[in-house]
Coordinates of C-alpha atoms and ligand atoms in Angstrom, one line a residue:
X1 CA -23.5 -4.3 -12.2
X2 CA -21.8 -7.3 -11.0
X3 CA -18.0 -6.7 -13.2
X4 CA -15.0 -7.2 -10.9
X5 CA -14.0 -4.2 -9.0
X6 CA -10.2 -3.4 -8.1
X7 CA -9.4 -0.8 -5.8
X8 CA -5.7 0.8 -5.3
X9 CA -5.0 2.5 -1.9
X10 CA -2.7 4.8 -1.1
X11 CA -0.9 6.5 2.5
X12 CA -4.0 8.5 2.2
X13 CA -6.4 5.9 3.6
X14 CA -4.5 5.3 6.4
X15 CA -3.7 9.4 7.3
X16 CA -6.7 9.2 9.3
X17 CA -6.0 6.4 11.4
X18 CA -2.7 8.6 12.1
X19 CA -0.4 7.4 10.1
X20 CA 2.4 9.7 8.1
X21 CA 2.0 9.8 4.3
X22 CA 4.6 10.6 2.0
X23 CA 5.0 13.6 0.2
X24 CA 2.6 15.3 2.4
X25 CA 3.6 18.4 3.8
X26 CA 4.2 16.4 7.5
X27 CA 4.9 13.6 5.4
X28 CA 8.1 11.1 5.8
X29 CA 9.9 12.0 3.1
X30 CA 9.9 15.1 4.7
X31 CA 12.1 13.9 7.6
X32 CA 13.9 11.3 6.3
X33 CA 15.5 10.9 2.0
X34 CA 13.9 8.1 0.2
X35 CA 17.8 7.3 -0.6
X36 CA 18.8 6.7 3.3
X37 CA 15.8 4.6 3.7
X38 CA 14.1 3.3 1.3
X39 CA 16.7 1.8 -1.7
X40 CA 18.5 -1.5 -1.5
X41 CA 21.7 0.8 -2.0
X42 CA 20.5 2.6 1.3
X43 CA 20.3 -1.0 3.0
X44 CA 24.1 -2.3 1.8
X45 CA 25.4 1.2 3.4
X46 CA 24.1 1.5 6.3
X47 CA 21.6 -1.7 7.2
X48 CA 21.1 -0.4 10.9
X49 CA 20.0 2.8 9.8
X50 CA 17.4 1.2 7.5
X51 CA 16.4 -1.1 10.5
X52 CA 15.6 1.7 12.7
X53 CA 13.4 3.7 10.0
X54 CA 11.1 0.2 10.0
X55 CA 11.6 -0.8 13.6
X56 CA 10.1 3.0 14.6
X57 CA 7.4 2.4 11.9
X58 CA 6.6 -1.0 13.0
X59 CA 6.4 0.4 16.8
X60 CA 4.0 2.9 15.8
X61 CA 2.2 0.7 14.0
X62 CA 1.6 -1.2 16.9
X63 CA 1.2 0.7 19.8
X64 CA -2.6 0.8 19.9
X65 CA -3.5 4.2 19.2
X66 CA -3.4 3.4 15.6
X67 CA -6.7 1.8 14.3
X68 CA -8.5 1.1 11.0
X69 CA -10.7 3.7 9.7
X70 CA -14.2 4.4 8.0
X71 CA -12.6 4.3 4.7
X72 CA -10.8 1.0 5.6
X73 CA -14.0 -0.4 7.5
X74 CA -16.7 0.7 4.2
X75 CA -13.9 -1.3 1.8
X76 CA -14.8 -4.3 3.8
X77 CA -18.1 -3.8 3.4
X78 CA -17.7 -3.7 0.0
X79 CA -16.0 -6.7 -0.6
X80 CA -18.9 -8.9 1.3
X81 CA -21.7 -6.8 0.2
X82 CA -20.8 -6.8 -3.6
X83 CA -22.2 -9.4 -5.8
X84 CA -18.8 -9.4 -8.1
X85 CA -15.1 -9.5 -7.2
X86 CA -13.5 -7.0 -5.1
X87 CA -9.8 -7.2 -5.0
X88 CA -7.7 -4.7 -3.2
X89 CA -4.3 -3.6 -4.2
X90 CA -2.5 -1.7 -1.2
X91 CA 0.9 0.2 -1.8
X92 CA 0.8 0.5 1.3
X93 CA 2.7 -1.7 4.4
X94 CA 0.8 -1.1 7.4
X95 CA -1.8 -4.0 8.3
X96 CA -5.4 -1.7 8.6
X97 CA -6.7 -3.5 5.7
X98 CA -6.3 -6.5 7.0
X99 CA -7.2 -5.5 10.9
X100 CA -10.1 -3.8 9.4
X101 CA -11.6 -7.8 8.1
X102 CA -10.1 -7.4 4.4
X103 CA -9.2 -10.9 2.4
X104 CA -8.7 -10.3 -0.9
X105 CA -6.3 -7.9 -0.7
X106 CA -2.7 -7.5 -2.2
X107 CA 0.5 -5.7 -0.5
X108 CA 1.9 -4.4 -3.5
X109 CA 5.2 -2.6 -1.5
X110 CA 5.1 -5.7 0.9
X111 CA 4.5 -5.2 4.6
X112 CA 5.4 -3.9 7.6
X113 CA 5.0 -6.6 9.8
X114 CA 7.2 -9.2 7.6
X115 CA 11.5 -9.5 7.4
X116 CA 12.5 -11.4 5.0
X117 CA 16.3 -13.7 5.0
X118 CA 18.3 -12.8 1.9
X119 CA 20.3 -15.7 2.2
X120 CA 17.6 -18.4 3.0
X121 CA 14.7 -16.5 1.5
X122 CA 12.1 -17.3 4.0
X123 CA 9.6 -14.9 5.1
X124 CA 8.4 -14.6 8.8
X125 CA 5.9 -12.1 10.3
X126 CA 8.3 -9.9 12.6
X127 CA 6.2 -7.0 15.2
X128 CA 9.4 -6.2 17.1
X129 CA 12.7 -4.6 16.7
X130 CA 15.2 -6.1 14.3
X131 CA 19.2 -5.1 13.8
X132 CA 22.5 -6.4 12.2
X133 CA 22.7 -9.1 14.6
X134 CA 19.1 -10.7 14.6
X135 CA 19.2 -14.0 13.6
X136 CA 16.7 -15.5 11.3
X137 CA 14.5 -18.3 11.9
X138 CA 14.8 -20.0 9.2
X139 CA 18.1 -20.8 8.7
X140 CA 19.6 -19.4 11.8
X141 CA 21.8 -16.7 10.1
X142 CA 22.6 -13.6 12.2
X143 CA 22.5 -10.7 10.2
X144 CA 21.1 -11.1 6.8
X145 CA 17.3 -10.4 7.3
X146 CA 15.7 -7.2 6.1
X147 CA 12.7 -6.0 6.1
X148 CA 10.0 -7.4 3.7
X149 CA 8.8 -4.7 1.7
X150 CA 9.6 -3.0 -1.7
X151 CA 12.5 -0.8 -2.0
X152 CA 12.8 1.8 -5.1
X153 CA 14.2 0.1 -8.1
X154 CA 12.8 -3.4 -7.0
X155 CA 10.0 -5.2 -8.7
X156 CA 6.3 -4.8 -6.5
X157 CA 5.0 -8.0 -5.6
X158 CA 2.1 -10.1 -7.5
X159 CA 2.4 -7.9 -10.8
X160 CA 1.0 -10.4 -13.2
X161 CA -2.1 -11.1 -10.9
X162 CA -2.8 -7.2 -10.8
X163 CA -2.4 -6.6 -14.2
X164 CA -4.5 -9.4 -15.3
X165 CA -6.9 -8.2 -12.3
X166 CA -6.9 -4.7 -14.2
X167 CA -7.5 -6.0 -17.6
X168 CA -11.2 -7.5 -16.1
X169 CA -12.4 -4.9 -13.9
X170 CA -15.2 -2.7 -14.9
X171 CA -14.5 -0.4 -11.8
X172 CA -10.8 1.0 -10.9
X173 CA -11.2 3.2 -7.9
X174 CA -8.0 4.7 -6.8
X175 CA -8.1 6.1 -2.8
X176 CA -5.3 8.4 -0.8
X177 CA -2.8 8.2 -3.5
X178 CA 0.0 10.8 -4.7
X179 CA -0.4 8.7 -8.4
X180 CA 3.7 9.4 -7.9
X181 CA 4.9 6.2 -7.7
X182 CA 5.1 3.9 -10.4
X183 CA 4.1 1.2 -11.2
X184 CA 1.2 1.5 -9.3
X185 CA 0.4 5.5 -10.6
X186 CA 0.1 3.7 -14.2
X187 CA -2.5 1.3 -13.2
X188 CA -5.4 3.8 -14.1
X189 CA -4.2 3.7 -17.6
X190 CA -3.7 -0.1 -17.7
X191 CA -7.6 -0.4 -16.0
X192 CA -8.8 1.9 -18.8
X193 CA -7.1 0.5 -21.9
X194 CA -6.8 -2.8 -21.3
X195 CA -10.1 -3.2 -19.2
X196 CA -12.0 -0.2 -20.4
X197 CA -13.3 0.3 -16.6
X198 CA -15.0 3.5 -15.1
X199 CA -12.1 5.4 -13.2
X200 CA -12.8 7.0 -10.1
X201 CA -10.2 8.8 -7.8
X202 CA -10.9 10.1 -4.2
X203 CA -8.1 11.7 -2.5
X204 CA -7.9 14.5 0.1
X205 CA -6.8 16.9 -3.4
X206 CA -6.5 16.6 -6.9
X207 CA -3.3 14.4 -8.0
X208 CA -1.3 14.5 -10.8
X209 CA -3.2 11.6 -12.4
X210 CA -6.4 13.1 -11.7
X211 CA -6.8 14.2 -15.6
X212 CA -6.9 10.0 -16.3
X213 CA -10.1 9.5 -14.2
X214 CA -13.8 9.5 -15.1
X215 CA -14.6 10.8 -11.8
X216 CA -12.1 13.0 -9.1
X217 CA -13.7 13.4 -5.6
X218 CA -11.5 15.9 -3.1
X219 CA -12.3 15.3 0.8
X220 CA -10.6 13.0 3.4
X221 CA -11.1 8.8 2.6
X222 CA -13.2 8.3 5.8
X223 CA -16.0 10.5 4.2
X224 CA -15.5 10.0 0.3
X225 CA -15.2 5.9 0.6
X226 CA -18.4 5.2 2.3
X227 CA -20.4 7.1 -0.1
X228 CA -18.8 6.0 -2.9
X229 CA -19.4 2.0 -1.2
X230 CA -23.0 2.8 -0.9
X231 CA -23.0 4.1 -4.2
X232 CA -21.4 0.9 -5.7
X233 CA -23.5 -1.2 -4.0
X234 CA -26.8 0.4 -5.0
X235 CA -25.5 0.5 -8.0
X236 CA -25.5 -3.3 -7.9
X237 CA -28.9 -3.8 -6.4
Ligands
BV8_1 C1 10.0 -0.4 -10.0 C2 7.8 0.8 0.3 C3 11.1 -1.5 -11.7 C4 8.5 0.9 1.5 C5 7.7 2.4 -1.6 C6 8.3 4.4 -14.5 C7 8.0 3.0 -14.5 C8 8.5 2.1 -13.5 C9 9.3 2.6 -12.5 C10 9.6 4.0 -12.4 C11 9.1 4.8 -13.4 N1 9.5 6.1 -13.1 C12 10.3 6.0 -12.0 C13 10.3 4.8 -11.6 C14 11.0 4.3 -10.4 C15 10.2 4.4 -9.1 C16 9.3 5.6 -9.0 O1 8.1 5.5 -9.3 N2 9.9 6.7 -8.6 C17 9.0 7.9 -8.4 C18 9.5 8.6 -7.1 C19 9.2 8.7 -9.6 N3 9.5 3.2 -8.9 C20 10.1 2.1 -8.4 O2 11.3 2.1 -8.1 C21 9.2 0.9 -8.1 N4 9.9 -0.3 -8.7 O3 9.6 0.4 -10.8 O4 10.8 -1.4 -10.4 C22 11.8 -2.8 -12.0 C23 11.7 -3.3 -13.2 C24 12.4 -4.5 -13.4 C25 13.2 -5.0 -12.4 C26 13.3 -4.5 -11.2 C27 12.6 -3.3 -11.0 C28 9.1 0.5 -6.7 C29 8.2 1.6 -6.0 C30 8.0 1.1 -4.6 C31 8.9 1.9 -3.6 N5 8.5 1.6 -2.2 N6 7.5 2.2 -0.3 C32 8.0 1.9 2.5 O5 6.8 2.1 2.6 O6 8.9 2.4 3.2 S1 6.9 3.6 -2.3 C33 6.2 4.8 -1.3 O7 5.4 5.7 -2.2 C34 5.2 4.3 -0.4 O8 5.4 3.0 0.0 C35 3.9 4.5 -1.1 O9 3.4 3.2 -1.2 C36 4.3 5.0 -2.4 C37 3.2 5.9 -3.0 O10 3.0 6.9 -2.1 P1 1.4 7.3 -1.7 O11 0.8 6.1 -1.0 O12 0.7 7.8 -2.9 O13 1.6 8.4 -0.6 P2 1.8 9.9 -0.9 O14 2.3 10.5 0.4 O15 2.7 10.1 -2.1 O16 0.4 10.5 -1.2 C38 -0.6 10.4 -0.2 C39 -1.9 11.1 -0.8 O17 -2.9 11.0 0.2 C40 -1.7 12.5 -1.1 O18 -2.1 12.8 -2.5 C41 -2.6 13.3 -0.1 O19 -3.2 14.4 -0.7 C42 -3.6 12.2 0.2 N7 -4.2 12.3 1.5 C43 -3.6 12.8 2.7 N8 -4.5 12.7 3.7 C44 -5.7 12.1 3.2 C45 -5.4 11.8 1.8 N9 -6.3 11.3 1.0 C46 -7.5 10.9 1.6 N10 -7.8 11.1 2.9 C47 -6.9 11.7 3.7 N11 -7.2 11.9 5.0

């Protein structure tokens, strides 16, 4: 078995390295509303609020007790072992993937690390605080840069190359996700209909999208990934 394999992560993967998920019961959503944080409607009211919800974020991120994972390590392992294609499509905005040694790898939601200008457009990789008055680099604006990462009710970034990635993969595995969000929660279906590919879904429980996979394997990512890695690479032997 050498067919492309494309792999969609989730908060899940990332739990272990001590990061919050979601809609988990210590989740962030459990803190904080999606629509004080996390809309562009939430940014144009209050953009200093917004800034803070990324600027703690992006401090956590950072402060070294936060590190990649098993499940983020064996995905690595995966994509240089492999004979075939492995891409990896992340929803989420923290950089384990890539600290971890991943390169073909897609941020789906955008990242952490980045601010974007929305009056020049430029994108710069940001790791401290940012506010109302920061200026950007680019064009020297104060006040107009926000962070670069995908709000509810904007587009997810690289949608045509993950769709067309899903329409040639004979594997979809789908790791620490709610399969609440959409579009990313449809791409089983897409991976199935448009690529006919083998489905499998590990997450700590069974999801809502569970029903749409071949396979459903319940236990934290740092276990279930690097059996499931050895498994696809045997496979491929
Ligand atoms: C859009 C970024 C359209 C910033 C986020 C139908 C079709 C299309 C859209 C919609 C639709 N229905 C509704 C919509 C709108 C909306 C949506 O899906 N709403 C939901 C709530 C119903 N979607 C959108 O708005 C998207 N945009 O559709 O645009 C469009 C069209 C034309 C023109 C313009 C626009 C944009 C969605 C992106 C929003 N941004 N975040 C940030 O991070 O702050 S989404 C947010 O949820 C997170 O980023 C995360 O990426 C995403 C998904 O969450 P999960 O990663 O799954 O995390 P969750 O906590 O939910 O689950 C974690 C799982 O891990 C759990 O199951 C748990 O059991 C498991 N777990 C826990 N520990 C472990 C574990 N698993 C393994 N091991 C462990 N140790």
């Amino acid at each position: 078995m050498t067919e492309p394999i494309v792999v969609l992560t989730g908060a899940g993967i990332s739990r272990e390295s001590g990061l919050a998920t979601f809609r988990d019961a210590d989740g962030i959503w459990a803190k904080v509303s999606i629509e004080e944080v996390a809309t562009p409607e939430a940014f144009r009211a209050n953009p200093q609020r917004v800034h803070q919800f990324y600027n703690d974020r992006r401090e956590q991120l950072q402060g070294g007790e936060v590190q990649p994972n098993a499940a983020h390590e064996a995905l690595v392992r995966l994509e240089r072992e492999y004979p075939g294609e492995v891409l990896v499509v992340t929803q989420n905005i923290d950089d384990l993937h890539e600290r971890a040694g991943q390169e073909n790898l897609i941020h789906m939601h955008g990242e952490l690390l980045k601010m974007r200008c929305e009056r020049c457009s430029t994108v710069h990789d940001w790791r401290t605080d940012a506010d109302t008055t920061t200026a950007c680099p680019g064009c020297g604006t104060a006040g107009r840069l926000r962070p670069h990462v995908v709000w509810f009710g904007e587009m997810p970034f690289e949608m045509d190359r993950i769709q067309e990635a899903l329409a040639r993969c004979g594997t979809f595995l789908s790791i620490g996700t709610s399969g609440t969000v959409y579009p990313a929660a449809g791409f089983v279906q897409l991976a199935k209909t448009m690529g006919d590919s083998y489905a499998i879904e590990a997450n700590l429980e069974p999801t809502d999208t569970s029903g749409l996979f071949d396979e459903h394997h319940s236990g934290p990512a740092g276990e279930q990934v690097p059996a499931l890695v050895d498994r696809l690479l045997k496979g491929a032997a």
